[in-house]
Coordinates of C-alpha atoms and ligand atoms in Angstrom, one line a residue:
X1 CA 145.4 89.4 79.4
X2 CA 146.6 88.0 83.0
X3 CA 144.2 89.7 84.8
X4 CA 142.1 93.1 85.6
X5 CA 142.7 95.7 88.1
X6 CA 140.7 97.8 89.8
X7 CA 140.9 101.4 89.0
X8 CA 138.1 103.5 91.0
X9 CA 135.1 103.0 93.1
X10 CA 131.9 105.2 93.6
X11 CA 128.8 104.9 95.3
X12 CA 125.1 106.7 96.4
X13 CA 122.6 106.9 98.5
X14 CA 119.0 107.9 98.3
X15 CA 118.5 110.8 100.1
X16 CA 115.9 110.0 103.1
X17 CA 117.3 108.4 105.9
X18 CA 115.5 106.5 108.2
X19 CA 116.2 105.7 111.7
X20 CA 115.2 102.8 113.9
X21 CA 113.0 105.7 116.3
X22 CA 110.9 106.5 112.7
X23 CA 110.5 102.8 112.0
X24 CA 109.0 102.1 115.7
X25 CA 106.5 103.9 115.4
X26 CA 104.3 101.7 113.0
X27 CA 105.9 99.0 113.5
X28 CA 106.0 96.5 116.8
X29 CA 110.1 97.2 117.4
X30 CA 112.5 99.3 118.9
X31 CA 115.9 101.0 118.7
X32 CA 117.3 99.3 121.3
X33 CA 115.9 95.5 120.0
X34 CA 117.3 96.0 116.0
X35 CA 120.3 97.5 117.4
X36 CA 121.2 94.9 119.6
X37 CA 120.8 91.8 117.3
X38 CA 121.7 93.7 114.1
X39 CA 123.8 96.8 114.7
X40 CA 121.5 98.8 112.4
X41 CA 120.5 102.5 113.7
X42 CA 119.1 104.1 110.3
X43 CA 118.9 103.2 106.8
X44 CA 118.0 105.1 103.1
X45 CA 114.9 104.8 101.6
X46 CA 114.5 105.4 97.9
X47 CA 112.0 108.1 97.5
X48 CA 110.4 109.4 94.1
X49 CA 112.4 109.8 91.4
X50 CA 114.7 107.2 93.1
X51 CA 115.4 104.0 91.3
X52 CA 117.8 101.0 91.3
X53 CA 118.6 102.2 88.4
X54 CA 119.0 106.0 89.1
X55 CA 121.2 104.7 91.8
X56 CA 123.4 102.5 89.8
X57 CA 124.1 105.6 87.6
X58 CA 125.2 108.2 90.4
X59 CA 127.2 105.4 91.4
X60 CA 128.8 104.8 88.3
X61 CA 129.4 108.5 87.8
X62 CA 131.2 108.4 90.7
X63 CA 133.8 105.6 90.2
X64 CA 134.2 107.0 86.7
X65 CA 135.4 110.4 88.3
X66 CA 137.3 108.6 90.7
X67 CA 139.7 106.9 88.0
X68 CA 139.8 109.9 85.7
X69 CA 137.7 107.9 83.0
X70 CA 134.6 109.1 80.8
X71 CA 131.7 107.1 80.0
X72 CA 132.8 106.4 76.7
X73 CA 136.0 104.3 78.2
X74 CA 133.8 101.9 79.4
X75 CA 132.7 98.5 77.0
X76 CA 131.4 96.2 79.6
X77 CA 128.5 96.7 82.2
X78 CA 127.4 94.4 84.7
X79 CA 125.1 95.2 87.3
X80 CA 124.1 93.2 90.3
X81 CA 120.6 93.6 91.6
X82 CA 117.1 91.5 92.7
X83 CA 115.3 94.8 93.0
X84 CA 115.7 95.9 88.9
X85 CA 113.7 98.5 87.6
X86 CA 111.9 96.4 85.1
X87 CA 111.4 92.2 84.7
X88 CA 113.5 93.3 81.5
X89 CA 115.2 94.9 80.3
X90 CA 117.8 94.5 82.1
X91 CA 119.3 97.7 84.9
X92 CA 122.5 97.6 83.4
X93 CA 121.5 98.6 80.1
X94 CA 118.9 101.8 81.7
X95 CA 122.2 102.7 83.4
X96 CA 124.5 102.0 79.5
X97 CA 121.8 104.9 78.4
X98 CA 121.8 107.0 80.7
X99 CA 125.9 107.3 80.9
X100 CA 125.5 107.5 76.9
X101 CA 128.1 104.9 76.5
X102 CA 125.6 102.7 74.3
X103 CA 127.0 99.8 72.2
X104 CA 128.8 97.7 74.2
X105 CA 128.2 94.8 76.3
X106 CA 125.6 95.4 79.4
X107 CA 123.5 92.6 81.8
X108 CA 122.0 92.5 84.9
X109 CA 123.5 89.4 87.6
X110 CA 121.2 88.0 89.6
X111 CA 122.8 86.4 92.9
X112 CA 121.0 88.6 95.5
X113 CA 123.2 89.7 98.4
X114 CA 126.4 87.4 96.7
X115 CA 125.3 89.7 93.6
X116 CA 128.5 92.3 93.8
X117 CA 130.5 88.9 94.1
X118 CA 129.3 87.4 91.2
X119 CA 129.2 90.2 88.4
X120 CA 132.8 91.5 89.9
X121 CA 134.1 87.2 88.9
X122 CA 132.0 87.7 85.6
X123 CA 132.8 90.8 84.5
X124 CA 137.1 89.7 85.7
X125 CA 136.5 86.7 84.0
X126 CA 135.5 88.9 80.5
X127 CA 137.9 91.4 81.0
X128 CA 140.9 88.4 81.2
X129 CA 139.3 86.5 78.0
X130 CA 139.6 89.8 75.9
X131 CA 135.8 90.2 75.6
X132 CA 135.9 93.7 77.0
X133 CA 138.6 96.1 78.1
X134 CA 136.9 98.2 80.9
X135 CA 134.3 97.3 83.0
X136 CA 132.0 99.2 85.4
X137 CA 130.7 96.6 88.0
X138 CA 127.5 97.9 90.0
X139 CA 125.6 96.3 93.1
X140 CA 122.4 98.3 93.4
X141 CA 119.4 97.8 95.3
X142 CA 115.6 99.2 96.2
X143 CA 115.2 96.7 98.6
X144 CA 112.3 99.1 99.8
X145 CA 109.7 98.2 97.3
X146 CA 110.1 94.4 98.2
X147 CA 109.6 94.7 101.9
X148 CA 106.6 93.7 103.3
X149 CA 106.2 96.6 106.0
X150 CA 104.3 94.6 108.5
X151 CA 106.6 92.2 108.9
X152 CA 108.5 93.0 111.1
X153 CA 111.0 90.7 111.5
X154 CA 112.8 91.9 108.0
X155 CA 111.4 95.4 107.3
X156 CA 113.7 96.8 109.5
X157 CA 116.8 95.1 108.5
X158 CA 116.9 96.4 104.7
X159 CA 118.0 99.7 103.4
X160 CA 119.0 100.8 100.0
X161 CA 121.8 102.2 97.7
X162 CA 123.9 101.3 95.1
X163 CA 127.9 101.1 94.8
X164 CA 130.3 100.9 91.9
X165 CA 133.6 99.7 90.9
X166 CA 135.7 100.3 87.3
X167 CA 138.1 97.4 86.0
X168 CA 140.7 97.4 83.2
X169 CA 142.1 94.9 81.8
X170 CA 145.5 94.5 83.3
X171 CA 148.6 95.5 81.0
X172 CA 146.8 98.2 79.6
X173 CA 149.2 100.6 82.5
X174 CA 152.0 100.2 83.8
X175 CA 152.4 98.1 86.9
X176 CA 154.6 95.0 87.4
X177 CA 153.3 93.5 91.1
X178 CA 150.3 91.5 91.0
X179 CA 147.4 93.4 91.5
X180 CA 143.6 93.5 90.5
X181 CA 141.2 90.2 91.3
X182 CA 143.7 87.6 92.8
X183 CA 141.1 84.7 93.6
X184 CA 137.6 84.2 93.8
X185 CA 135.2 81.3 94.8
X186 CA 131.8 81.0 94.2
X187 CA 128.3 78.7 95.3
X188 CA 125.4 78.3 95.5
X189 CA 122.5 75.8 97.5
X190 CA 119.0 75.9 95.7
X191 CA 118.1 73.4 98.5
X192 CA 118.1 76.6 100.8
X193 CA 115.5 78.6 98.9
X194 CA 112.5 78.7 101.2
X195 CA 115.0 80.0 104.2
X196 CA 115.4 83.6 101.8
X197 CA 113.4 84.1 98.7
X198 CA 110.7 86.8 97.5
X199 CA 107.1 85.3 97.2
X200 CA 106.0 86.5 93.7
X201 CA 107.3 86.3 90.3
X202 CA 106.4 87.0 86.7
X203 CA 106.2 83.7 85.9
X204 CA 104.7 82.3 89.2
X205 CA 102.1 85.3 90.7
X206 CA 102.5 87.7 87.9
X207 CA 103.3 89.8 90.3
X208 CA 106.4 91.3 92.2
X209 CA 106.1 89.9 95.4
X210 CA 107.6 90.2 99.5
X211 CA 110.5 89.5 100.8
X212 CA 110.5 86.5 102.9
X213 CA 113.2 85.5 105.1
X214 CA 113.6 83.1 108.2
X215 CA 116.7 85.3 110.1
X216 CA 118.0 82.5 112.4
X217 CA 118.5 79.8 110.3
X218 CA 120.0 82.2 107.5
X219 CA 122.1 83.2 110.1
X220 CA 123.7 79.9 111.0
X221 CA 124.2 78.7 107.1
X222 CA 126.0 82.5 106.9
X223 CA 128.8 82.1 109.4
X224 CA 129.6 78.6 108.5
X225 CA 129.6 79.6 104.8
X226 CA 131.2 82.3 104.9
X227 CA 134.3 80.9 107.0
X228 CA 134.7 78.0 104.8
X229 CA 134.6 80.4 101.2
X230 CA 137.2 82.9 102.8
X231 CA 139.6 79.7 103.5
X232 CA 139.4 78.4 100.1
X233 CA 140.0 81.7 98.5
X234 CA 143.3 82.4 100.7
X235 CA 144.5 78.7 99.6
X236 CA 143.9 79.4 96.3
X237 CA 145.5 82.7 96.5
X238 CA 148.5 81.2 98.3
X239 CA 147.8 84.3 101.0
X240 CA 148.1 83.6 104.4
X241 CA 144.8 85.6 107.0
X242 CA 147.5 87.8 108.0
X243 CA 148.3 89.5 105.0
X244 CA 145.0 90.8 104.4
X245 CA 144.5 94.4 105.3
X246 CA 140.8 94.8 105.2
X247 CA 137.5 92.4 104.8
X248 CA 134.3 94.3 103.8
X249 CA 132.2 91.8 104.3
X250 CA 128.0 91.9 102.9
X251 CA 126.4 94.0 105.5
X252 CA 123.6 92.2 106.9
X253 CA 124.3 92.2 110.7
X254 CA 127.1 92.8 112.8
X255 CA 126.9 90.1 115.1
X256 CA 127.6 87.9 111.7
X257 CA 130.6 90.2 110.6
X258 CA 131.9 89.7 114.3
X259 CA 131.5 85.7 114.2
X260 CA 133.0 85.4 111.1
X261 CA 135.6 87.6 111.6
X262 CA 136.3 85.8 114.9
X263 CA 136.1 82.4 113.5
X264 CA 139.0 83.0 110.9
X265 CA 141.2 85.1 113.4
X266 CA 140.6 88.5 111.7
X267 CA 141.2 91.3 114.5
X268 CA 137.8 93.4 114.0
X269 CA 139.9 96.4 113.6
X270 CA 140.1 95.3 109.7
X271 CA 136.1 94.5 108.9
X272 CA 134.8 97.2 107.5
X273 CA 131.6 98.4 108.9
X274 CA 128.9 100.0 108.0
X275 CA 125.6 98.3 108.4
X276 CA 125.1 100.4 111.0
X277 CA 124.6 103.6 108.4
X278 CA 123.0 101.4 105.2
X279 CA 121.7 98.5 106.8
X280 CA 121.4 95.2 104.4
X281 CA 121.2 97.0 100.8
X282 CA 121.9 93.0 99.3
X283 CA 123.8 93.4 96.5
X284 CA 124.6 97.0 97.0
X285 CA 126.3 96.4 100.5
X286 CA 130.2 95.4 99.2
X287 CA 130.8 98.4 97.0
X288 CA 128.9 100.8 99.1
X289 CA 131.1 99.7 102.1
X290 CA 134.1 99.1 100.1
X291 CA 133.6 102.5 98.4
X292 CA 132.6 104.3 102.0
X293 CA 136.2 102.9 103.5
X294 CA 138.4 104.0 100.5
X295 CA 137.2 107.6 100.3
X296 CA 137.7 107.8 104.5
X297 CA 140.9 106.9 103.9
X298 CA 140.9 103.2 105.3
X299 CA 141.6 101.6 102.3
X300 CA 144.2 102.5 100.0
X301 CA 146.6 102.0 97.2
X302 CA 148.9 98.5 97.5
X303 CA 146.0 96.8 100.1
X304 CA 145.1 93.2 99.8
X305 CA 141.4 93.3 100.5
X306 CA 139.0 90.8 101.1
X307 CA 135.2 90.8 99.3
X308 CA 132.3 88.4 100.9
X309 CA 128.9 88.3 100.8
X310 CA 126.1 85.6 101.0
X311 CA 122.0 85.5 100.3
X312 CA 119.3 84.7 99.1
X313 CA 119.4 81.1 96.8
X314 CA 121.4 80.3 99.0
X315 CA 124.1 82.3 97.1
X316 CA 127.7 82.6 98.7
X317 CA 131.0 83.6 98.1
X318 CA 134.6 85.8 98.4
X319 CA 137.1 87.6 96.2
X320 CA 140.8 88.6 97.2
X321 CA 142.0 91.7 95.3
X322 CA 145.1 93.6 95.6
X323 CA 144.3 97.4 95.1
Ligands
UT7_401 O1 121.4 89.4 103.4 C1 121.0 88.1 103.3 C2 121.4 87.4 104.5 N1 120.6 87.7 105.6 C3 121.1 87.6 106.8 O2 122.2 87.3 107.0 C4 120.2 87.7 108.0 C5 120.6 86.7 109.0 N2 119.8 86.8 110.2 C6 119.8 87.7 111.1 O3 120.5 88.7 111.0 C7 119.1 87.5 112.4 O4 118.6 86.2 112.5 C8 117.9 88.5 112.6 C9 118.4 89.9 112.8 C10 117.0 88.5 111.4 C11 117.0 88.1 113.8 O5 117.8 88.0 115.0 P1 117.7 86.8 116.0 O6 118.6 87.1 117.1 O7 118.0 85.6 115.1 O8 116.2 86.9 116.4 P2 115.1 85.8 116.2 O9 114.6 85.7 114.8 O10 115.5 84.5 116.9 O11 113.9 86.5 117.0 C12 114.0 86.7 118.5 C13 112.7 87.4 118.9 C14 111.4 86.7 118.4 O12 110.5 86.7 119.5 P3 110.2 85.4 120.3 O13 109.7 84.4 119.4 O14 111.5 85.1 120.9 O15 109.1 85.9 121.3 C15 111.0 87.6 117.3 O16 109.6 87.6 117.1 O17 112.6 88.7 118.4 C16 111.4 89.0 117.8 N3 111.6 90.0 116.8 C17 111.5 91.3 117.0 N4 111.3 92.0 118.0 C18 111.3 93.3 117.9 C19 111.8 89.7 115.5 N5 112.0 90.9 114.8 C20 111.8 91.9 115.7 C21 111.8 93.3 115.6 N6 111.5 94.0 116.8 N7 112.0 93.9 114.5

């Protein structure tokens, strides 16, 4: 196989929304505070009912229908989260079950916020080696039940949701231009862990642990990281920053979409947006803006289109595909 493509994309959303006015109230913020440093105004919250794992399957629904495909088309499942519903097994096979498409391969990818990055390069990587023929690659979050609600300095900067993409193999349809995942680069820095990590752990508390964060310093590492992974996937692509028709970019807060964006002379017009609407949903945030931007008609068939994202571990990294 040369390579996969990418066929359809879904996504979804809880269905609570909750805006910055509703958080203020019992916590020590404002509107006017997490909008200015973070361009958030509302998030979703998972209610009951509501799991990472109900998520990831309305999500994968979605993409399926997209792309014309049926559950039973699909061989390979990988699903990026840090909020699964169990320690194991893993989300991917919960969401394997309920599609009914049991028997083939399905695993969870932990990377945090990078997580949509990684499973996409596994899952392309499987797809080219002959492992699999069509893959349904999910980033979905509940980043909800790992907040610590007093805290305010990251309750209010997480929402949750899930988002979905299906690849094939390419040279199962017909198609001669290149197309699918072009180029992809990867890392990770366990030296950063304190700066982003959750404080609990089955095999450290026994238990599932808060969210930790410190913002600013995250912030720095993100803009130089994310710069210096976008250059390396445009020289190995061969692709000039001019050729690229959109960037959706991990939505964790504006101002680090804007600096980055400026940084590598990307005109803002082409960064998609939307942490504004979802917040940070970590792994979730890639196909759920992606997804968001191709059904208002942004993107669209023949785009070259740039993935990011960058987290906890420190995790980091980009993908170049060509719709
Ligand atoms: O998805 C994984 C990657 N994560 C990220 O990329 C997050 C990166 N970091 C950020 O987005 C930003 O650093 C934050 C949004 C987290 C914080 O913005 P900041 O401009 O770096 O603010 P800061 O942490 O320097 O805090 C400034 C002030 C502090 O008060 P003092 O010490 O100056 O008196 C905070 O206590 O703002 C205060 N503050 C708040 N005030 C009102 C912190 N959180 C809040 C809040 N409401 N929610």
């Amino acid at each position: 196989m040369s390579g996969s493509r990418l066929l359809g994309s879904g996504s979804a959303l809880p269905r609570r929304v909750v805006t910055n006015e509703e958080l203020a109230a019992t916590v020590d913020t404002s509107d006017e505070w997490i909008v200015e440093r973070t361009g958030i105004r509302q998030r979703y919250i998972a209610g009951e009912g509501e799991t990472t794992a109900s998520l990831a399957t309305d999500a994968a629904r979605a993409a399926l229908a997209d792309c014309g495909l049926e559950p039973g088309d699909i061989d390979l499942i990988v699903l990026a989260t840090a909020t699964p519903d169990n320690t194991f097994p893993a989300t991917a096979t919960k969401v394997q079950h309920a599609l009914g498409c049991n028997g083939g391969i399905a695993f969870d990818v932990a990377a945090v916020c990078s997580g949509f990055l990684y499973a996409l390069s596994v899952a392309d990587s499987m797809l080219r080696s002959g492992m699999a023929r069509r893959a349904l690659v999910i980033g979905a979050e509940t980043f909800s039940r790992i907040l610590d609600w007093e805290d305010r300095t990251t309750c209010v900067l997480f929402g949750d949701g899930s988002g979905a993409v299906v690849l094939e193999a390419a040279g199962e349809r017909a198609g001669d231009a290149p197309a699918g995942v072009l180029a992809t680069r990867l890392h990770a820095d366990g030296a950063q862990h304190d700066l982003l990590y959750v404080d609990g752990g089955p095999s450290t508390t026994r238990t599932v642990g808060h969210l930790r964060m410190k913002g600013r310093e995250v912030f720095r590492h993100a803009v130089v990281n994310l710069s210096e992974v976008l250059g390396e996937v445009l020289e190995q692509a061969k692709v000039s920053v001019d050729e690229i028709d959109w960037v959706v970019p991990h939505q964790a807060n504006r101002r680090i979409l804007d600096a980055t964006a400026k940084k590598l002379g990307i005109p803002p017009e082409k960064v998609i947006v939307t942490v504004d609407v979802h917040a940070n949903t970590s792994a979730a945030s890639v196909p759920l803006a992606f997804d968001t931007a191709r059904r208002d008609g942004r993107i669209g068939p023949g785009d070259l289109v740039m993935f990011e994202a960058m987290g906890g571990g420190f995790t980091w990294g980009a993908s170049l595909v060509r719709l």
